[in-house]
mmCIF file of C-alpha atoms and ligand atoms in Angstrom:
data_model
loop_
_atom_site.group_PDB
_atom_site.id
_atom_site.type_symbol
_atom_site.label_atom_id
_atom_site.label_comp_id
_atom_site.label_asym_id
_atom_site.label_seq_id
_atom_site.Cartn_x
_atom_site.Cartn_y
_atom_site.Cartn_z
ATOM 1 C CA MET A 1 97.556 35.563 160.570
ATOM 2 C CA LYS A 2 101.222 36.501 160.301
ATOM 3 C CA ASP A 3 101.806 39.483 162.472
ATOM 4 C CA ARG A 4 103.961 42.127 160.847
ATOM 5 C CA GLN A 5 107.156 41.381 162.672
ATOM 6 C CA LEU A 6 110.399 41.527 160.769
ATOM 7 C CA LEU A 7 112.664 38.515 161.277
ATOM 8 C CA MET A 8 116.226 39.831 161.347
ATOM 9 C CA ILE A 9 118.098 36.857 162.760
ATOM 10 C CA PRO A 10 120.939 34.909 161.127
ATOM 11 C CA GLY A 11 118.538 32.268 159.781
ATOM 12 C CA PRO A 12 115.833 31.396 159.189
ATOM 13 C CA ILE A 13 115.306 34.669 157.354
ATOM 14 C CA GLU A 14 112.338 36.384 155.663
ATOM 15 C CA PHE A 15 111.219 34.457 152.578
ATOM 16 C CA THR A 16 109.648 35.894 149.432
ATOM 17 C CA PRO A 17 105.941 35.297 148.687
ATOM 18 C CA LYS A 18 106.875 33.250 145.595
ATOM 19 C CA VAL A 19 109.095 30.948 147.648
ATOM 20 C CA LEU A 20 106.380 30.500 150.268
ATOM 21 C CA ARG A 21 103.810 29.764 147.571
ATOM 22 C CA ALA A 22 106.070 27.001 146.245
ATOM 23 C CA MET A 23 106.138 25.522 149.760
ATOM 24 C CA GLY A 24 102.348 25.404 149.752
ATOM 25 C CA MET A 25 101.856 23.793 146.346
ATOM 26 C CA PRO A 26 100.240 20.369 146.194
ATOM 27 C CA THR A 27 103.094 17.916 146.643
ATOM 28 C CA THR A 28 103.800 15.904 143.524
ATOM 29 C CA SER A 29 105.454 12.521 143.229
ATOM 30 C CA HIS A 30 109.245 12.786 143.358
ATOM 31 C CA VAL A 31 109.299 11.153 139.923
ATOM 32 C CA ALA A 32 106.656 13.409 138.323
ATOM 33 C CA SER A 33 108.006 14.934 135.123
ATOM 34 C CA ASN A 34 107.442 18.523 136.286
ATOM 35 C CA PHE A 35 109.361 17.827 139.511
ATOM 36 C CA VAL A 36 112.210 16.188 137.592
ATOM 37 C CA GLU A 37 112.516 19.368 135.515
ATOM 38 C CA VAL A 38 112.493 21.568 138.628
ATOM 39 C CA PHE A 39 115.109 19.473 140.460
ATOM 40 C CA GLY A 40 117.330 19.414 137.365
ATOM 41 C CA THR A 41 117.069 23.182 136.952
ATOM 42 C CA ALA A 42 117.769 23.774 140.652
ATOM 43 C CA LEU A 43 120.988 21.740 140.404
ATOM 44 C CA GLU A 44 122.122 23.772 137.392
ATOM 45 C CA ARG A 45 121.280 27.044 139.132
ATOM 46 C CA LEU A 46 123.182 26.016 142.245
ATOM 47 C CA ARG A 47 126.410 25.905 140.215
ATOM 48 C CA GLU A 48 125.742 29.470 139.060
ATOM 49 C CA VAL A 49 125.024 30.758 142.572
ATOM 50 C CA PHE A 50 128.192 29.134 143.944
ATOM 51 C CA LEU A 51 130.043 30.477 140.864
ATOM 52 C CA ASP A 52 131.443 27.028 140.215
ATOM 53 C CA PRO A 53 130.559 25.969 136.674
ATOM 54 C CA GLY A 54 132.612 22.759 136.973
ATOM 55 C CA GLY A 55 131.242 21.685 140.358
ATOM 56 C CA GLN A 56 129.025 18.780 141.327
ATOM 57 C CA PRO A 57 125.991 19.942 143.320
ATOM 58 C CA PHE A 58 124.316 17.862 146.024
ATOM 59 C CA VAL A 59 120.879 18.782 147.387
ATOM 60 C CA VAL A 60 119.862 16.585 150.299
ATOM 61 C CA ALA A 61 117.205 16.838 153.018
ATOM 62 C CA GLY A 62 118.896 17.983 156.206
ATOM 63 C CA SER A 63 120.321 21.100 157.809
ATOM 64 C CA GLY A 64 123.673 22.824 157.333
ATOM 65 C CA THR A 65 125.260 20.410 159.777
ATOM 66 C CA LEU A 66 124.483 17.564 157.374
ATOM 67 C CA ALA A 67 126.287 19.488 154.640
ATOM 68 C CA MET A 68 129.341 19.705 156.933
ATOM 69 C CA ASP A 69 128.945 16.015 157.776
ATOM 70 C CA MET A 70 128.802 15.191 154.075
ATOM 71 C CA ALA A 71 132.053 17.041 153.396
ATOM 72 C CA ALA A 72 133.873 15.258 156.223
ATOM 73 C CA ALA A 73 132.355 11.806 155.650
ATOM 74 C CA ASN A 74 133.246 11.734 151.962
ATOM 75 C CA LEU A 75 136.652 13.424 152.014
ATOM 76 C CA ILE A 76 138.212 12.108 155.233
ATOM 77 C CA GLU A 77 139.646 8.668 155.835
ATOM 78 C CA PRO A 78 140.892 7.568 159.259
ATOM 79 C CA GLY A 79 144.330 9.018 159.968
ATOM 80 C CA ASP A 80 144.057 11.980 157.547
ATOM 81 C CA ALA A 81 145.202 15.321 158.899
ATOM 82 C CA ALA A 82 142.754 18.247 158.766
ATOM 83 C CA LEU A 83 143.310 21.911 159.567
ATOM 84 C CA VAL A 84 140.480 24.087 160.878
ATOM 85 C CA VAL A 85 140.807 27.851 160.450
ATOM 86 C CA ASN A 86 138.780 28.656 163.542
ATOM 87 C CA THR A 87 136.844 31.903 163.968
ATOM 88 C CA GLY A 88 134.138 30.699 166.364
ATOM 89 C CA VAL A 89 131.850 27.882 167.417
ATOM 90 C CA PHE A 90 131.221 26.596 163.892
ATOM 91 C CA GLY A 91 134.955 25.985 163.495
ATOM 92 C CA ASP A 92 134.779 23.944 166.711
ATOM 93 C CA ARG A 93 131.839 22.037 165.248
ATOM 94 C CA PHE A 94 133.706 21.284 162.018
ATOM 95 C CA GLY A 95 136.642 20.032 164.077
ATOM 96 C CA GLU A 96 134.368 17.644 165.985
ATOM 97 C CA ILE A 97 132.794 16.324 162.792
ATOM 98 C CA LEU A 98 136.170 15.735 161.126
ATOM 99 C CA GLN A 99 137.396 13.941 164.233
ATOM 100 C CA ARG A 100 134.314 11.722 164.225
ATOM 101 C CA TYR A 101 135.420 10.369 160.833
ATOM 102 C CA GLY A 102 138.921 9.653 162.097
ATOM 103 C CA ALA A 103 140.821 12.815 161.155
ATOM 104 C CA GLU A 104 143.639 14.198 163.245
ATOM 105 C CA VAL A 105 142.450 17.781 163.633
ATOM 106 C CA THR A 106 144.533 20.886 164.279
ATOM 107 C CA HIS A 107 142.897 24.259 164.890
ATOM 108 C CA VAL A 108 144.525 27.576 164.063
ATOM 109 C CA ARG A 109 142.574 29.916 166.304
ATOM 110 C CA ALA A 110 142.052 33.646 166.396
ATOM 111 C CA PRO A 111 144.121 35.362 169.104
ATOM 112 C CA VAL A 112 140.955 36.926 170.567
ATOM 113 C CA ILE A 113 137.217 36.385 170.052
ATOM 114 C CA GLY A 114 136.236 38.645 167.163
ATOM 115 C CA ASP A 115 139.471 38.313 165.234
ATOM 116 C CA ALA A 116 140.558 35.832 162.576
ATOM 117 C CA PRO A 117 143.760 33.783 162.808
ATOM 118 C CA PRO A 118 146.664 35.662 161.200
ATOM 119 C CA LEU A 119 147.210 34.495 157.629
ATOM 120 C CA GLU A 120 150.932 33.954 158.331
ATOM 121 C CA GLU A 121 150.051 31.472 161.071
ATOM 122 C CA VAL A 122 147.894 29.458 158.711
ATOM 123 C CA ARG A 123 150.616 29.560 156.074
ATOM 124 C CA ALA A 124 153.219 28.405 158.607
ATOM 125 C CA GLU A 125 151.012 25.534 159.791
ATOM 126 C CA LEU A 126 150.366 24.384 156.228
ATOM 127 C CA GLY A 127 154.090 24.528 155.438
ATOM 128 C CA ALA A 128 155.294 22.828 158.638
ATOM 129 C CA PRO A 129 152.393 20.795 160.025
ATOM 130 C CA SER A 130 152.380 20.243 163.783
ATOM 131 C CA THR A 131 150.625 16.876 163.285
ATOM 132 C CA SER A 132 151.737 13.831 165.271
ATOM 133 C CA ALA A 133 153.729 12.277 162.437
ATOM 134 C CA GLY A 134 154.532 15.621 160.838
ATOM 135 C CA GLN A 135 152.246 14.513 158.016
ATOM 136 C CA GLY A 136 150.865 17.066 155.581
ATOM 137 C CA TYR A 137 147.244 18.180 155.641
ATOM 138 C CA LYS A 138 144.741 16.554 153.347
ATOM 139 C CA LEU A 139 142.073 19.155 153.931
ATOM 140 C CA MET A 140 141.479 22.535 155.498
ATOM 141 C CA THR A 141 138.179 24.088 156.512
ATOM 142 C CA ILE A 142 137.322 27.773 156.578
ATOM 143 C CA THR A 143 134.093 29.170 158.033
ATOM 144 C CA GLN A 144 133.450 32.091 155.718
ATOM 145 C CA VAL A 145 131.226 33.838 158.264
ATOM 146 C CA ASP A 146 131.128 32.374 161.738
ATOM 147 C CA THR A 147 127.622 33.065 162.976
ATOM 148 C CA SER A 148 128.765 33.101 166.613
ATOM 149 C CA THR A 149 131.182 36.007 166.120
ATOM 150 C CA ALA A 150 130.125 37.694 162.840
ATOM 151 C CA VAL A 151 133.753 37.355 161.770
ATOM 152 C CA ALA A 152 134.385 36.946 158.045
ATOM 153 C CA ALA A 153 137.488 34.989 157.065
ATOM 154 C CA ASN A 154 139.630 36.046 154.122
ATOM 155 C CA VAL A 155 138.549 33.039 152.073
ATOM 156 C CA GLU A 156 140.272 34.107 148.860
ATOM 157 C CA ALA A 157 143.702 34.392 150.513
ATOM 158 C CA LEU A 158 143.273 31.264 152.640
ATOM 159 C CA ALA A 159 142.100 29.185 149.700
ATOM 160 C CA ALA A 160 145.136 30.310 147.681
ATOM 161 C CA MET A 161 147.387 29.067 150.515
ATOM 162 C CA GLY A 162 145.570 25.755 150.578
ATOM 163 C CA ARG A 163 146.083 25.395 146.832
ATOM 164 C CA GLU A 164 149.815 26.146 147.155
ATOM 165 C CA HIS A 165 150.109 23.258 149.602
ATOM 166 C CA ASN A 166 147.871 20.926 147.633
ATOM 167 C CA VAL A 167 145.351 20.792 150.460
ATOM 168 C CA LEU A 168 141.621 20.390 149.756
ATOM 169 C CA VAL A 169 139.893 23.660 150.609
ATOM 170 C CA VAL A 170 136.464 23.292 152.209
ATOM 171 C CA VAL A 171 134.356 26.369 152.950
ATOM 172 C CA ASP A 172 131.462 26.414 155.411
ATOM 173 C CA GLY A 173 129.342 29.021 153.682
ATOM 174 C CA VAL A 174 126.182 28.469 155.731
ATOM 175 C CA CYS A 175 126.111 32.111 156.811
ATOM 176 C CA SER A 176 127.524 33.476 153.569
ATOM 177 C CA VAL A 177 126.637 31.749 150.272
ATOM 178 C CA ALA A 178 124.445 34.059 148.152
ATOM 179 C CA GLY A 179 125.123 37.011 150.481
ATOM 180 C CA GLU A 180 128.848 37.431 151.158
ATOM 181 C CA GLU A 181 131.062 37.373 148.072
ATOM 182 C CA LEU A 182 132.156 33.801 147.356
ATOM 183 C CA ARG A 183 133.608 32.715 144.021
ATOM 184 C CA GLN A 184 134.145 29.009 144.348
ATOM 185 C CA GLU A 185 135.973 28.256 141.113
ATOM 186 C CA ALA A 186 137.926 31.506 140.754
ATOM 187 C CA TRP A 187 139.149 31.265 144.341
ATOM 188 C CA GLY A 188 140.137 27.582 144.053
ATOM 189 C CA ILE A 189 137.665 26.240 146.599
ATOM 190 C CA ASP A 190 137.231 22.474 146.406
ATOM 191 C CA LEU A 191 133.982 22.226 148.313
ATOM 192 C CA ALA A 192 131.530 24.876 149.477
ATOM 193 C CA LEU A 193 128.431 24.171 151.475
ATOM 194 C CA THR A 194 125.405 25.918 152.857
ATOM 195 C CA ALA A 195 121.857 25.368 154.089
ATOM 196 C CA SER A 196 118.581 26.615 152.673
ATOM 197 C CA GLN A 197 117.433 28.892 155.510
ATOM 198 C CA LYS A 198 119.959 31.719 155.212
ATOM 199 C CA ALA A 199 120.916 33.856 152.212
ATOM 200 C CA ILE A 200 119.645 31.120 149.867
ATOM 201 C CA GLY A 201 116.175 32.181 151.020
ATOM 202 C CA VAL A 202 114.311 28.891 151.494
ATOM 203 C CA PRO A 203 112.772 27.505 154.719
ATOM 204 C CA PRO A 204 115.054 25.205 156.763
ATOM 205 C CA GLY A 205 115.524 21.644 155.588
ATOM 206 C CA LEU A 206 118.049 21.485 152.742
ATOM 207 C CA ALA A 207 121.761 20.738 152.931
ATOM 208 C CA LEU A 208 123.487 22.170 149.845
ATOM 209 C CA VAL A 209 126.976 21.182 148.735
ATOM 210 C CA VAL A 210 128.978 21.947 145.595
ATOM 211 C CA ALA A 211 132.077 19.778 145.218
ATOM 212 C CA GLY A 212 134.726 20.718 142.686
ATOM 213 C CA PRO A 213 136.740 18.292 140.528
ATOM 214 C CA ARG A 214 139.589 17.810 143.047
ATOM 215 C CA ALA A 215 137.140 16.980 145.844
ATOM 216 C CA MET A 216 135.311 14.485 143.616
ATOM 217 C CA GLU A 217 138.619 12.922 142.576
ATOM 218 C CA SER A 218 139.705 12.594 146.198
ATOM 219 C CA PHE A 219 136.369 10.906 146.971
ATOM 220 C CA ARG A 220 136.851 8.477 144.060
ATOM 221 C CA GLN A 221 140.348 7.583 145.279
ATOM 222 C CA ARG A 222 139.143 6.536 148.753
ATOM 223 C CA LYS A 223 140.495 3.261 150.060
ATOM 224 C CA SER A 224 137.905 2.859 152.805
ATOM 225 C CA PRO A 225 134.104 3.041 152.661
ATOM 226 C CA VAL A 226 132.319 6.235 153.657
ATOM 227 C CA MET A 227 131.420 5.791 157.330
ATOM 228 C CA SER A 228 128.013 7.472 157.121
ATOM 229 C CA TYR A 229 125.226 5.701 155.275
ATOM 230 C CA TYR A 230 122.996 8.747 154.697
ATOM 231 C CA ALA A 231 125.798 11.160 153.733
ATOM 232 C CA ASP A 232 127.560 8.795 151.308
ATOM 233 C CA TRP A 233 128.096 10.327 147.862
ATOM 234 C CA THR A 234 128.233 6.794 146.453
ATOM 235 C CA LYS A 235 124.483 6.817 147.103
ATOM 236 C CA TRP A 236 123.720 10.439 146.212
ATOM 237 C CA LEU A 237 125.887 11.087 143.150
ATOM 238 C CA PRO A 238 123.820 8.850 140.806
ATOM 239 C CA ILE A 239 120.659 10.589 142.036
ATOM 240 C CA MET A 240 121.991 14.084 141.364
ATOM 241 C CA GLU A 241 123.303 13.005 137.957
ATOM 242 C CA ALA A 242 119.966 11.415 137.080
ATOM 243 C CA TYR A 243 117.864 14.468 137.948
ATOM 244 C CA GLU A 244 120.239 16.744 136.101
ATOM 245 C CA ALA A 245 119.843 14.507 133.028
ATOM 246 C CA ARG A 246 116.068 14.913 133.550
ATOM 247 C CA GLN A 247 115.717 11.314 134.629
ATOM 248 C CA THR A 248 114.572 9.882 137.916
ATOM 249 C CA GLY A 249 116.477 8.084 140.619
ATOM 250 C CA TYR A 250 115.785 7.091 144.173
ATOM 251 C CA PHE A 251 117.871 6.823 147.295
ATOM 252 C CA GLY A 252 115.941 8.803 149.927
ATOM 253 C CA THR A 253 112.695 10.607 149.141
ATOM 254 C CA PRO A 254 113.561 14.202 148.192
ATOM 255 C CA PRO A 255 111.734 16.994 150.071
ATOM 256 C CA VAL A 256 109.655 17.881 147.028
ATOM 257 C CA ASN A 257 108.226 21.233 148.173
ATOM 258 C CA LEU A 258 111.560 22.467 149.521
ATOM 259 C CA ILE A 259 113.142 21.724 146.158
ATOM 260 C CA TRP A 260 110.347 23.577 144.322
ATOM 261 C CA ALA A 261 111.011 26.494 146.665
ATOM 262 C CA LEU A 262 114.772 26.215 146.153
ATOM 263 C CA ASN A 263 114.371 26.435 142.405
ATOM 264 C CA VAL A 264 112.204 29.555 142.753
ATOM 265 C CA SER A 265 114.645 31.227 145.131
ATOM 266 C CA LEU A 266 117.718 30.400 143.038
ATOM 267 C CA GLY A 267 115.865 31.891 140.055
ATOM 268 C CA GLU A 268 115.252 35.106 142.023
ATOM 269 C CA ILE A 269 118.891 35.228 143.155
ATOM 270 C CA LEU A 270 120.224 34.829 139.615
ATOM 271 C CA GLU A 271 117.769 37.392 138.309
ATOM 272 C CA GLU A 272 119.286 39.931 140.711
ATOM 273 C CA GLY A 273 122.768 38.822 139.649
ATOM 274 C CA MET A 274 125.524 37.634 141.992
ATOM 275 C CA GLY A 275 127.559 40.858 141.797
ATOM 276 C CA ALA A 276 124.529 43.050 142.563
ATOM 277 C CA ARG A 277 123.543 40.720 145.375
ATOM 278 C CA PHE A 278 126.966 40.865 147.038
ATOM 279 C CA GLU A 279 126.865 44.678 146.706
ATOM 280 C CA ARG A 280 123.400 44.961 148.258
ATOM 281 C CA HIS A 281 124.433 42.812 151.225
ATOM 282 C CA ARG A 282 127.479 45.029 151.713
ATOM 283 C CA ARG A 283 125.376 48.203 151.512
ATOM 284 C CA VAL A 284 122.770 46.971 153.991
ATOM 285 C CA SER A 285 125.523 45.832 156.342
ATOM 286 C CA THR A 286 127.253 49.209 156.110
ATOM 287 C CA GLY A 287 123.980 50.896 157.117
ATOM 288 C CA ILE A 288 123.376 48.642 160.124
ATOM 289 C CA LYS A 289 126.965 48.886 161.325
ATOM 290 C CA ALA A 290 127.039 52.679 160.976
ATOM 291 C CA ALA A 291 123.906 52.867 163.141
ATOM 292 C CA ILE A 292 125.355 50.552 165.784
ATOM 293 C CA THR A 293 128.504 52.663 165.997
ATOM 294 C CA ALA A 294 126.530 55.928 166.110
ATOM 295 C CA LEU A 295 124.480 54.516 168.989
ATOM 296 C CA GLY A 296 127.674 53.937 170.944
ATOM 297 C CA MET A 297 127.828 50.162 170.677
ATOM 298 C CA ALA A 298 130.991 48.171 170.009
ATOM 299 C CA GLN A 299 130.925 45.008 167.895
ATOM 300 C CA VAL A 300 132.375 41.530 168.378
ATOM 301 C CA PRO A 301 134.522 41.675 165.187
ATOM 302 C CA ILE A 302 137.567 43.740 166.074
ATOM 303 C CA GLY A 303 137.486 45.782 162.859
ATOM 304 C CA ASP A 304 135.917 46.212 159.419
ATOM 305 C CA HIS A 305 138.561 43.979 157.846
ATOM 306 C CA VAL A 306 137.107 40.943 159.670
ATOM 307 C CA ALA A 307 133.438 41.984 159.740
ATOM 308 C CA ALA A 308 130.799 39.965 157.859
ATOM 309 C CA SER A 309 128.253 41.614 155.588
ATOM 310 C CA THR A 310 125.555 39.040 156.350
ATOM 311 C CA LEU A 311 125.241 39.747 160.042
ATOM 312 C CA THR A 312 126.223 42.216 162.759
ATOM 313 C CA ALA A 313 127.093 41.317 166.359
ATOM 314 C CA PRO A 314 126.920 44.353 168.680
ATOM 315 C CA TYR A 315 127.825 44.264 172.372
ATOM 316 C CA PHE A 316 125.059 45.601 174.611
ATOM 317 C CA PRO A 317 125.918 49.097 175.826
ATOM 318 C CA ASP A 318 126.704 49.616 179.538
ATOM 319 C CA GLY A 319 123.647 49.123 181.713
ATOM 320 C CA VAL A 320 121.692 47.228 179.027
ATOM 321 C CA ASP A 321 121.201 43.449 178.895
ATOM 322 C CA ARG A 322 119.342 40.978 176.711
ATOM 323 C CA SER A 323 115.959 42.180 177.993
ATOM 324 C CA VAL A 324 116.317 44.928 175.369
ATOM 325 C CA LEU A 325 115.662 42.251 172.736
ATOM 326 C CA GLY A 326 112.140 41.903 174.181
ATOM 327 C CA TYR A 327 111.526 45.635 173.766
ATOM 328 C CA ILE A 328 112.882 45.526 170.225
ATOM 329 C CA LYS A 329 110.539 42.637 169.471
ATOM 330 C CA GLU A 330 107.602 44.636 170.829
ATOM 331 C CA ALA A 331 108.674 47.361 168.406
ATOM 332 C CA GLY A 332 108.287 44.827 165.579
ATOM 333 C CA VAL A 333 111.737 43.402 164.900
ATOM 334 C CA ILE A 334 113.044 40.021 166.032
ATOM 335 C CA LEU A 335 116.781 39.861 166.705
ATOM 336 C CA ALA A 336 118.910 37.010 168.058
ATOM 337 C CA GLY A 337 120.809 36.700 171.327
ATOM 338 C CA GLY A 338 124.471 35.767 171.667
ATOM 339 C CA LEU A 339 125.800 32.327 170.746
ATOM 340 C CA HIS A 340 129.488 32.183 171.584
ATOM 341 C CA PRO A 341 129.634 30.598 175.062
ATOM 342 C CA GLU A 342 132.365 32.922 176.390
ATOM 343 C CA ILE A 343 130.496 36.161 175.619
ATOM 344 C CA LYS A 344 126.934 34.914 175.188
ATOM 345 C CA ALA A 345 125.256 37.287 177.664
ATOM 346 C CA ARG A 346 127.141 40.360 176.457
ATOM 347 C CA TYR A 347 126.082 40.675 172.825
ATOM 348 C CA PHE A 348 123.274 40.160 170.329
ATOM 349 C CA ARG A 349 123.038 39.428 166.639
ATOM 350 C CA ILE A 350 121.267 41.065 163.704
ATOM 351 C CA GLY A 351 120.990 38.926 160.578
ATOM 352 C CA HIS A 352 120.715 40.775 157.270
ATOM 353 C CA MET A 353 120.561 38.205 154.524
ATOM 354 C CA GLY A 354 118.391 37.449 151.523
ATOM 355 C CA VAL A 355 115.688 39.912 150.522
ATOM 356 C CA VAL A 356 116.718 42.490 153.129
ATOM 357 C CA ASN A 357 116.721 46.068 151.794
ATOM 358 C CA GLU A 358 117.323 49.652 152.908
ATOM 359 C CA SER A 359 113.810 49.988 154.365
ATOM 360 C CA ASP A 360 114.356 46.881 156.479
ATOM 361 C CA VAL A 361 117.546 48.469 157.808
ATOM 362 C CA LEU A 362 115.656 51.606 158.847
ATOM 363 C CA ALA A 363 112.856 49.558 160.427
ATOM 364 C CA THR A 364 115.421 47.532 162.343
ATOM 365 C CA VAL A 365 117.450 50.511 163.514
ATOM 366 C CA GLY A 366 114.235 52.326 164.502
ATOM 367 C CA ALA A 367 113.140 49.349 166.603
ATOM 368 C CA ILE A 368 116.599 49.112 168.192
ATOM 369 C CA GLU A 369 116.409 52.798 169.140
ATOM 370 C CA THR A 370 112.952 52.318 170.659
ATOM 371 C CA GLY A 371 114.141 49.251 172.567
ATOM 372 C CA LEU A 372 117.261 50.980 173.879
ATOM 373 C CA ARG A 373 115.215 53.949 175.145
ATOM 374 C CA GLN A 374 112.877 51.577 176.949
ATOM 375 C CA ALA A 375 115.867 49.822 178.478
ATOM 376 C CA GLY A 376 116.930 53.180 179.926
ATOM 377 C CA TYR A 377 119.868 53.826 177.610
ATOM 378 C CA ASP A 378 120.476 57.505 177.016
ATOM 379 C CA PHE A 379 121.153 58.809 173.494
ATOM 380 C CA ASP A 380 119.718 61.295 171.007
ATOM 381 C CA VAL A 381 116.819 59.661 169.223
ATOM 382 C CA GLY A 382 117.432 59.340 165.502
ATOM 383 C CA MET A 383 121.228 59.151 165.655
ATOM 384 C CA GLY A 384 121.253 55.553 164.504
ATOM 385 C CA LEU A 385 118.726 56.205 161.743
ATOM 386 C CA THR A 386 120.649 59.186 160.413
ATOM 387 C CA ALA A 387 123.934 57.279 160.409
ATOM 388 C CA ALA A 388 122.353 54.299 158.623
ATOM 389 C CA GLN A 389 120.760 56.483 155.961
ATOM 390 C CA GLU A 390 123.923 58.473 155.341
ATOM 391 C CA ALA A 391 126.067 55.353 155.103
ATOM 392 C CA MET A 392 123.717 53.662 152.636
ATOM 393 C CA GLU A 393 123.381 56.803 150.491
ATOM 394 C CA GLN A 394 127.153 57.196 150.453
ATOM 395 C CA ASP A 395 127.471 53.613 149.341
ATOM 396 C CA LEU A 396 125.101 54.211 146.426
ATOM 397 C CA LYS A 397 127.106 57.146 145.061
ATOM 398 C CA PRO A 398 128.963 56.364 141.843
ATOM 399 C CA GLY A 399 132.545 55.374 142.545
ATOM 400 C CA ALA A 400 131.823 54.792 146.238
HETATM 401 N N1 PMP B 1 127.836 26.732 159.947
HETATM 402 C C1 PMP B 1 127.481 27.993 160.172
HETATM 403 C C2 PMP B 1 128.448 29.087 159.840
HETATM 404 C C3 PMP B 1 126.211 28.281 160.681
HETATM 405 O O1 PMP B 1 125.849 29.541 160.894
HETATM 406 C C4 PMP B 1 125.322 27.232 160.960
HETATM 407 C C5 PMP B 1 123.934 27.504 161.510
HETATM 408 N N2 PMP B 1 123.795 28.610 162.284
HETATM 409 C C6 PMP B 1 125.739 25.925 160.714
HETATM 410 C C7 PMP B 1 126.997 25.724 160.194
HETATM 411 C C8 PMP B 1 124.867 24.766 160.984
HETATM 412 O O2 PMP B 1 123.722 24.826 160.208
HETATM 413 P P1 PMP B 1 122.348 24.169 160.677
HETATM 414 O O3 PMP B 1 121.910 24.878 161.905
HETATM 415 O O4 PMP B 1 121.443 24.383 159.506
HETATM 416 O O5 PMP B 1 122.642 22.728 160.935
#
């Protein structure tokens, strides 16, 4: 029996009953006509969720790291220069992946953990590359929300800079797509990627990529073969095109139940509407963050202008350590510990993606208050709850 604990970590998240039912359906053949219809519909819906009507979706069994690997493997050729806008450990990871495929990688890093690199620095680097041969960048990566710091990058502004310099703009949206506002086509993003287990609302196991026309053209113009067999679009593109045309194709057996579940979840997301969904994530985040502040805790992001709306990363208050997470769990809510190696023991993370609503915020804040009291932290009970409620009500007011 599932105990009634609330999973508030930055993925996997809570899944809806309909999605879980799809996971438990009798598995069909991957060429069964009803599965072909579901896969085709899921591909079409993915374009709508990424807000990229002209993009080419790829749905492949794997985690978010495979989606990153796919971007690098297909777009990088040995000797290409790549720029990583680095806001935490997932920027480091992207740098490593790009390097593995032969890119010369430059990072523009935030001045302190919890900040984002200044936009002017990125602009300067794009305009006057500090690469070995002074060669221009082929590609830049942006982590929309780095899950190790809860920092949100200004994707719209960064992507516009990339466009100005004719650089392919790649967005790691693993901790953002379908939660944080992301408009792939309108913002000029050439490739966006995510994984199933976060705001997309499907159990772990799917790498999701939408590649725009410039990314596909760059792939077609390659002079060297793709250096990964499994990630090669030469193999996957005909499969995606076939399913979308309601035909079958085979390269690697698709994870049938995950794709059923994906189609259900994308349907639920589109039913809510992307604008409403972005708003709800913002509102929930405002509630959590107001509570954290009211309870006297600082956060890793240095200010609201760089704070994600899909997760919150509070520092433990003085005298409290990660044992408080055990008390919070006993009170019914599972939170995550720190991830960034330099501050790992000093902070924790609250994921608020997917179906999360105002009641979940209050349950979470209530459990945090209970946990903090048990850890010996002194505060007036209810301060966090009041702040969360007020902030969310304020956010609902017309014109707010
Ligand atoms: N990028 C970001 C921003 C992430 O948060 C994660 C997962 N936490 C990944 C990439 C890697 O995804 P996965 O763990 O599914 O491989």
